[in-house]
mmCIF file of C-alpha atoms in Angstrom:
data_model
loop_
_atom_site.group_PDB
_atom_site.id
_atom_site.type_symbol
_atom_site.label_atom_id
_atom_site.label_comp_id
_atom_site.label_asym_id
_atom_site.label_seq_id
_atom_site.Cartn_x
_atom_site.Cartn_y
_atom_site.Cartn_z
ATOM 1 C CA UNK A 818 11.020 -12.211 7.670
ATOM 2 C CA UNK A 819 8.637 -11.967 4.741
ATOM 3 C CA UNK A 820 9.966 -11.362 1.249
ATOM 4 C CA UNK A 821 7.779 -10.293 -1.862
ATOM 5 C CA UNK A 822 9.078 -10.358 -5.100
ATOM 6 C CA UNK A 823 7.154 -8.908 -8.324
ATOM 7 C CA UNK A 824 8.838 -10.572 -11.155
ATOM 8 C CA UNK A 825 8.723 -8.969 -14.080
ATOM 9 C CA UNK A 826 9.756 -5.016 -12.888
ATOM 10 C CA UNK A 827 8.464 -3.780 -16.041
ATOM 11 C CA UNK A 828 6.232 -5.379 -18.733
ATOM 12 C CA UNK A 829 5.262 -4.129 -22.178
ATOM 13 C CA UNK A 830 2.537 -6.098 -24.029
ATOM 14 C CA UNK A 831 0.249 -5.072 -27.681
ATOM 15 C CA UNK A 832 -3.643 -4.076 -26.912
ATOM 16 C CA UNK A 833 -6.036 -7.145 -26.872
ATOM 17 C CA UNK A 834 -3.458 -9.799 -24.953
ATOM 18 C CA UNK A 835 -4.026 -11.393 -22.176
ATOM 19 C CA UNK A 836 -1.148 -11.581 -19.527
ATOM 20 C CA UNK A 837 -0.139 -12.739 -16.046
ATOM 21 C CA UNK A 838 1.471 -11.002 -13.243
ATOM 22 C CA UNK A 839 3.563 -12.790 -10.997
ATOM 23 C CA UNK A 840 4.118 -12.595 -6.845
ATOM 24 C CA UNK A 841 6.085 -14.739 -4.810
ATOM 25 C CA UNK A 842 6.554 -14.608 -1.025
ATOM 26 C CA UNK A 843 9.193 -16.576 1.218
ATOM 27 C CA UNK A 844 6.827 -17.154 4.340
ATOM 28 C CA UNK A 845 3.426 -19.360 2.748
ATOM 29 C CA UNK A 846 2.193 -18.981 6.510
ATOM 30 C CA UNK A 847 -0.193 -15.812 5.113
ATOM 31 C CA UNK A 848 -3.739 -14.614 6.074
ATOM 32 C CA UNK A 849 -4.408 -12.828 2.834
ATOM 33 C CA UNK A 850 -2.732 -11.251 -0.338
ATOM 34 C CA UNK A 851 -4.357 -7.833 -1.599
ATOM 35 C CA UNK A 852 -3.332 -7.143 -5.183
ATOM 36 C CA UNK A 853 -3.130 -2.547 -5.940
ATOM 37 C CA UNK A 854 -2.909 -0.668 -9.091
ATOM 38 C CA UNK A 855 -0.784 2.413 -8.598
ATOM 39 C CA UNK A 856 -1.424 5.016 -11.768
ATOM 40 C CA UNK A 857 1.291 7.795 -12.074
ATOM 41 C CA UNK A 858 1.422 9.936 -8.847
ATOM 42 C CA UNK A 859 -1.601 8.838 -7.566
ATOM 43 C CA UNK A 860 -2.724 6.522 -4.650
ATOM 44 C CA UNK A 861 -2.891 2.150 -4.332
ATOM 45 C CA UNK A 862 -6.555 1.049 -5.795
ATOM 46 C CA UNK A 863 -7.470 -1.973 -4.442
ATOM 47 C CA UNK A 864 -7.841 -4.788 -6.862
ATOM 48 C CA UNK A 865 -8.343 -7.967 -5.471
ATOM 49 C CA UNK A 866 -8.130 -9.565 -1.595
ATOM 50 C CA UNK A 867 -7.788 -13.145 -1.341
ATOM 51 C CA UNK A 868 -7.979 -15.028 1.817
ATOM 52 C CA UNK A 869 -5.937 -17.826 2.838
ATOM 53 C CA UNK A 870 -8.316 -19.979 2.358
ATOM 54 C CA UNK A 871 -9.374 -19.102 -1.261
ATOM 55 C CA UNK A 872 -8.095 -19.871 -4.100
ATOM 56 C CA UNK A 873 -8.487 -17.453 -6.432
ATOM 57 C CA UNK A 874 -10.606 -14.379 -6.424
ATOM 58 C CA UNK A 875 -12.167 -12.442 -10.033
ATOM 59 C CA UNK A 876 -12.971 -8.953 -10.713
ATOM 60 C CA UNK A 877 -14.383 -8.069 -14.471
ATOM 61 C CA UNK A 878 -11.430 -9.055 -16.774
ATOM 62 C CA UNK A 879 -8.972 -9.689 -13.596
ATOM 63 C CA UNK A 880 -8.349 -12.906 -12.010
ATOM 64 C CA UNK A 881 -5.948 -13.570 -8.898
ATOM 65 C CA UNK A 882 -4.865 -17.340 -7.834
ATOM 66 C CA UNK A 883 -3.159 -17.665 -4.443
ATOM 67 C CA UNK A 884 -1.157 -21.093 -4.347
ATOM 68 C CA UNK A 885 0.239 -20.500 -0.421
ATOM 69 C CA UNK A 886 2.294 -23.654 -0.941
ATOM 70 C CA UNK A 887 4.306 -22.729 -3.565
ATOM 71 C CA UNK A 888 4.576 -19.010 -2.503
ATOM 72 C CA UNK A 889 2.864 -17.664 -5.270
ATOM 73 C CA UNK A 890 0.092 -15.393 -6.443
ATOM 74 C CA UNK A 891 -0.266 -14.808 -9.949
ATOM 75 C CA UNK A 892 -2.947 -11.880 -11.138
ATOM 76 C CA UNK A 893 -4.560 -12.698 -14.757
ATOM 77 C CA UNK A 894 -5.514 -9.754 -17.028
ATOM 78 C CA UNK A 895 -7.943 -10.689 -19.683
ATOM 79 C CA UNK A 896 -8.018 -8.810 -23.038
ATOM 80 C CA UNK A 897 -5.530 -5.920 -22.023
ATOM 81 C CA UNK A 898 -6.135 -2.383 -22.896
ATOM 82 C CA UNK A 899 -4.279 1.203 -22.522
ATOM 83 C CA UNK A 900 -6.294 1.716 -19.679
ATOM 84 C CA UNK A 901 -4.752 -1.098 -17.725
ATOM 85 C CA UNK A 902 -1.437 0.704 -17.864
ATOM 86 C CA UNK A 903 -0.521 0.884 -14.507
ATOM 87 C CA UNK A 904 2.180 -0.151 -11.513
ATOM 88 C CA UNK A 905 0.623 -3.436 -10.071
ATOM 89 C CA UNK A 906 1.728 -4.301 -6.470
ATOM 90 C CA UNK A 907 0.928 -7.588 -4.338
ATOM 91 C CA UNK A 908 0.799 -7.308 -0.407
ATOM 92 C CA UNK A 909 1.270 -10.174 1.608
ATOM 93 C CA UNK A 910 0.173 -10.149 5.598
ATOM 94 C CA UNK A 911 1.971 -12.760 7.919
ATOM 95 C CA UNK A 912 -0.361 -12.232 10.769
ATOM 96 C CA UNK A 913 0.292 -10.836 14.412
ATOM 97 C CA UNK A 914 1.866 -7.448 14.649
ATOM 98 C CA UNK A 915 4.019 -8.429 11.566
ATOM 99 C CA UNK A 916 3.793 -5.826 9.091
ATOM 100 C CA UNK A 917 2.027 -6.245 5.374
ATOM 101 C CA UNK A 918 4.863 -6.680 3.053
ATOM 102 C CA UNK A 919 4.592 -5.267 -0.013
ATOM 103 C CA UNK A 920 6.284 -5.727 -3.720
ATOM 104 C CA UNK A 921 7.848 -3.681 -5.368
ATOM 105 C CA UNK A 922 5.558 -3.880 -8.171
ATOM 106 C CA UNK A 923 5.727 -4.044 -12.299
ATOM 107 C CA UNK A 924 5.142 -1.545 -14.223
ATOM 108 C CA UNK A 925 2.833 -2.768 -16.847
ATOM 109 C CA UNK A 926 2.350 -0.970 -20.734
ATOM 110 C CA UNK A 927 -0.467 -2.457 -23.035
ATOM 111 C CA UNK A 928 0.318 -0.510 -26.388
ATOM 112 C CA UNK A 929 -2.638 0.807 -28.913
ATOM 113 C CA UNK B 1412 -17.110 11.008 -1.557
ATOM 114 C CA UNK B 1413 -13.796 10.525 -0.986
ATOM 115 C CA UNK B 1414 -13.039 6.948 1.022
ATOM 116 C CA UNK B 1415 -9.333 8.473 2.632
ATOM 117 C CA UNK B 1416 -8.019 11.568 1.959
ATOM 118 C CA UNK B 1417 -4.705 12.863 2.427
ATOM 119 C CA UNK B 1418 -3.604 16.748 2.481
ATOM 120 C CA UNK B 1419 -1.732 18.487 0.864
ATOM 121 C CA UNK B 1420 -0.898 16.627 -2.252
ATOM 122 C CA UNK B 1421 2.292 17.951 -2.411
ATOM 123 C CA UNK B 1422 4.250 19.672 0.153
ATOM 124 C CA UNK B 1423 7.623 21.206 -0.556
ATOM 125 C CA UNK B 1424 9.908 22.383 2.367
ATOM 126 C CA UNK B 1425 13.268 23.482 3.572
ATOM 127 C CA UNK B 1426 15.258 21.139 6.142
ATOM 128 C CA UNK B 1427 14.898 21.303 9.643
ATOM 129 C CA UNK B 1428 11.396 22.445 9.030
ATOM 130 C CA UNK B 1429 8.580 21.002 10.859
ATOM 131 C CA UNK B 1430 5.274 19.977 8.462
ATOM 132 C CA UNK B 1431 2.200 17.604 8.643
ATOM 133 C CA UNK B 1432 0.165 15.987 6.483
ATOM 134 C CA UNK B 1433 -3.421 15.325 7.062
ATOM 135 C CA UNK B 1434 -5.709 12.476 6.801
ATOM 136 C CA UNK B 1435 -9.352 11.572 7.344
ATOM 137 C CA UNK B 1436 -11.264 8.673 6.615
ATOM 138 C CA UNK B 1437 -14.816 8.334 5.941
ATOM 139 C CA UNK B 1438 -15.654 4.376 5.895
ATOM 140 C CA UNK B 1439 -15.854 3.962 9.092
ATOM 141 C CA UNK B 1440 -12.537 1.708 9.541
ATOM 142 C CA UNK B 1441 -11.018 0.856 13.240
ATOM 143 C CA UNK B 1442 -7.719 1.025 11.926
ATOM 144 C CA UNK B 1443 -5.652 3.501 10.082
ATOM 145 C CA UNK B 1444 -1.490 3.661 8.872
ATOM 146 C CA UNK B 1445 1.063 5.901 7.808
ATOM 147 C CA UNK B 1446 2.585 4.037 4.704
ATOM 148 C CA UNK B 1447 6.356 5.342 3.115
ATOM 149 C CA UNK B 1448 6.874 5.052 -0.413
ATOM 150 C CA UNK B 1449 10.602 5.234 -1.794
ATOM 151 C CA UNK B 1450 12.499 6.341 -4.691
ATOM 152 C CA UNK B 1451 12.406 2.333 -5.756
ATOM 153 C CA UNK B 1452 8.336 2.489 -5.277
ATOM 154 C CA UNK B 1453 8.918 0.235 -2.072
ATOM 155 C CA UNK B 1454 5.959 0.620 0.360
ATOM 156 C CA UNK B 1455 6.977 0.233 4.008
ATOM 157 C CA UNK B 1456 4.825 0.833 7.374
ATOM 158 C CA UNK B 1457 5.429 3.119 9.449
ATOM 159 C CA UNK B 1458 2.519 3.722 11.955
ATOM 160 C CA UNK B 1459 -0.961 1.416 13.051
ATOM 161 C CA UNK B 1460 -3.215 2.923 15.179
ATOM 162 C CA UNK B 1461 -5.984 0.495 16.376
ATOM 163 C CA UNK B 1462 -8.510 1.373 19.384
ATOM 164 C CA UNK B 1463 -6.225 4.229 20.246
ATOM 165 C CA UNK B 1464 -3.110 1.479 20.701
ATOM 166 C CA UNK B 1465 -0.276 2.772 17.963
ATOM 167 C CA UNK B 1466 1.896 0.540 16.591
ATOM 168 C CA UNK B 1467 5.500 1.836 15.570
ATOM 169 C CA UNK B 1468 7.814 0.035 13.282
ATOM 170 C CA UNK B 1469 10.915 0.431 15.340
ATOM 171 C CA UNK B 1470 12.803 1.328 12.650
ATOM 172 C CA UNK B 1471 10.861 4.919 11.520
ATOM 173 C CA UNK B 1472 12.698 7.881 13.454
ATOM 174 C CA UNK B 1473 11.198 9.225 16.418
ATOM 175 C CA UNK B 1474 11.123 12.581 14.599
ATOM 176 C CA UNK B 1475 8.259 11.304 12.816
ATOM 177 C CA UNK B 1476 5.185 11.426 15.144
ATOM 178 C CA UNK B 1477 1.540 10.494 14.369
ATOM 179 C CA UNK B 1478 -1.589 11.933 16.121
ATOM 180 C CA UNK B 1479 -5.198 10.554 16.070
ATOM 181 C CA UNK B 1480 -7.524 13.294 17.410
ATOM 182 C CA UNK B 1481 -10.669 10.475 16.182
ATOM 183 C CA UNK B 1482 -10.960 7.212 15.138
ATOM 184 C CA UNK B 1483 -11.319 9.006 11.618
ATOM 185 C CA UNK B 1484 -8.369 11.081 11.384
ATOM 186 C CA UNK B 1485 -4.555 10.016 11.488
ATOM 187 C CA UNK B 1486 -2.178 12.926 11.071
ATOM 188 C CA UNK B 1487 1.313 12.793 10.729
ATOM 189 C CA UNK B 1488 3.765 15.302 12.067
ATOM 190 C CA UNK B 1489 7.103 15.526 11.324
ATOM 191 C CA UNK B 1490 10.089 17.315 12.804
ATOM 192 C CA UNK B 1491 13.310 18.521 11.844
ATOM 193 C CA UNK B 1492 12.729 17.695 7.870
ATOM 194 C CA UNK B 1493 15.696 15.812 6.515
ATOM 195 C CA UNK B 1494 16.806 15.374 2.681
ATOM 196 C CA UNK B 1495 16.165 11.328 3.217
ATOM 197 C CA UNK B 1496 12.440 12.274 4.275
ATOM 198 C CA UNK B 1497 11.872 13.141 0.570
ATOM 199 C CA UNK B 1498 9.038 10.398 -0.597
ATOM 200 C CA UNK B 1499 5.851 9.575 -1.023
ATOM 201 C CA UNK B 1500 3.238 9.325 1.995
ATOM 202 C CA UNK B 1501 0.201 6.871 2.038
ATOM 203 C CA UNK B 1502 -2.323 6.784 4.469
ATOM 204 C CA UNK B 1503 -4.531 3.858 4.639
ATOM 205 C CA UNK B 1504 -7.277 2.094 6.871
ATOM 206 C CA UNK B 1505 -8.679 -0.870 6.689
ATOM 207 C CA UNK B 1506 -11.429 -2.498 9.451
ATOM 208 C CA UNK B 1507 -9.501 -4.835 10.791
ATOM 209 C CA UNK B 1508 -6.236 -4.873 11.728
ATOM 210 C CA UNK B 1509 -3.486 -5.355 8.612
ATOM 211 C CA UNK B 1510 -6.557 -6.053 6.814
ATOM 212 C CA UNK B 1511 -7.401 -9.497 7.765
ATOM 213 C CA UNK B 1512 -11.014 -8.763 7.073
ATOM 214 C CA UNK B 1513 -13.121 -9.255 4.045
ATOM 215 C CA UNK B 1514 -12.100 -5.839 2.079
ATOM 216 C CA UNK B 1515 -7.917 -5.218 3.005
ATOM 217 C CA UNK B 1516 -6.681 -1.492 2.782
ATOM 218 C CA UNK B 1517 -7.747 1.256 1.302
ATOM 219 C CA UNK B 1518 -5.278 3.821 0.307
ATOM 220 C CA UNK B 1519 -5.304 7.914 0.070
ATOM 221 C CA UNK B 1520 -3.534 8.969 -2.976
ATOM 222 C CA UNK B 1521 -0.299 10.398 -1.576
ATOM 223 C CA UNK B 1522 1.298 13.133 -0.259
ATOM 224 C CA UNK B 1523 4.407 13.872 -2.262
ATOM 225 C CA UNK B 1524 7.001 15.544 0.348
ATOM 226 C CA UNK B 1525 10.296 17.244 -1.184
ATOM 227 C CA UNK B 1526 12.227 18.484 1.401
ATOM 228 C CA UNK B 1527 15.327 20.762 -0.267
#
């Protein structure tokens, strides 16, 4: 059974830095990893989809790596700003009929 | 313009009530789901429907019920409103199946259900 972990829950960080978001999964045997945004009682925006076969995937100031072996998908944030505040959630999908698993997400603060 | 769109936003309601909540889909995906979202922000499936073939995670109660009239709409109906139904609802589609294809999910923004 698949297992995603968002490690840091909650992060608080100063305008301007640049930080890293962390996702591991138990089962490296995935087809892709989708990283969300979820602002305050509103819906998932899609971020980032990497395949199993990429590496790493780059939207504006965002970056995602997938290293499959290890478990792990980190998501880079250049140059943070308020804007970015936001809960950021990884999904993992094990193939088949298996269900997408997601994180539970950290909530992330970039202060003015 | 919207890509999925869920109705109502918010949908308050006494137990043992029956309700639905709405949703439609305009990007032409194949395949749609009923997401639940938990107190501890915890997304879990509940419902694929793919080519009129509906996938249930055996563990969602069969008072919760979802009906496709098109390949663009995926409503969910449920019966006999519990206190432990209270959560967030998110419908998604995506082309392919679980997303495998080039552009994953897309999400609606949530229907927030308080049953009291």
């Amino acid at each position: 059974k698949q297992e995603v972990t968002q490690i840091p829950a909650a992060l608080s960080v100063p305008e301007g830095e640049n930080l890293v978001l962390n996702c591991s999964f138990t089962d490296s045997a995935i087809y892709n990893l989708q990283w969300f945004r979820q602002d305050p009682g509103k819906g998932l925006t899609s971020l980032l989809l990497i395949q199993s076969s990429q590496r790493e995937q780059t939207s504006g100031r965002l970056n995602a790596s997938l290293d499959k072996s290890s478990g792990r998908s980190t998501l880079y944030i250049a140059a943070s700003q308020p804007g970015d505040s936001a809960t950021y959630l990884c999904a993992a999908y094990s193939g088949g009929y298996q269900k997408v698993t997601f994180g539970t997400g950290t909530k992330l603060q970039v202060i003015p | 313009d919207t890509a999925v769109s869920q109705t109502p936003k918010y949908l308050v309601t006494q137990m043992g009530n029956d309700k639905s909540i709405k949703c439609e889909q305009n990007l032409g995906h194949d395949t749609m789901y009923w997401y639940k979202q938990d107190s501890k922000k915890f997304l879990k499936i509940m419902f694929s429907y793919n080519n009129k073939e509906l996938i249930i995670n055996e563990t969602v109660p069969n008072r919760f019920s979802p009906k496709s009239p098109d390949k663009a709409h995926l409503n969910l109906h449920i019966n006999s409103l519990e206190l432990g139904d209270s959560a967030v609802y998110f419908c998604a589609s995506s082309q392919d199946l679980w997303g495998v294809g080039d552009y994953g999910y897309t999400f609606g923004s949530g229907t927030r259900l308080t049953v009291v």
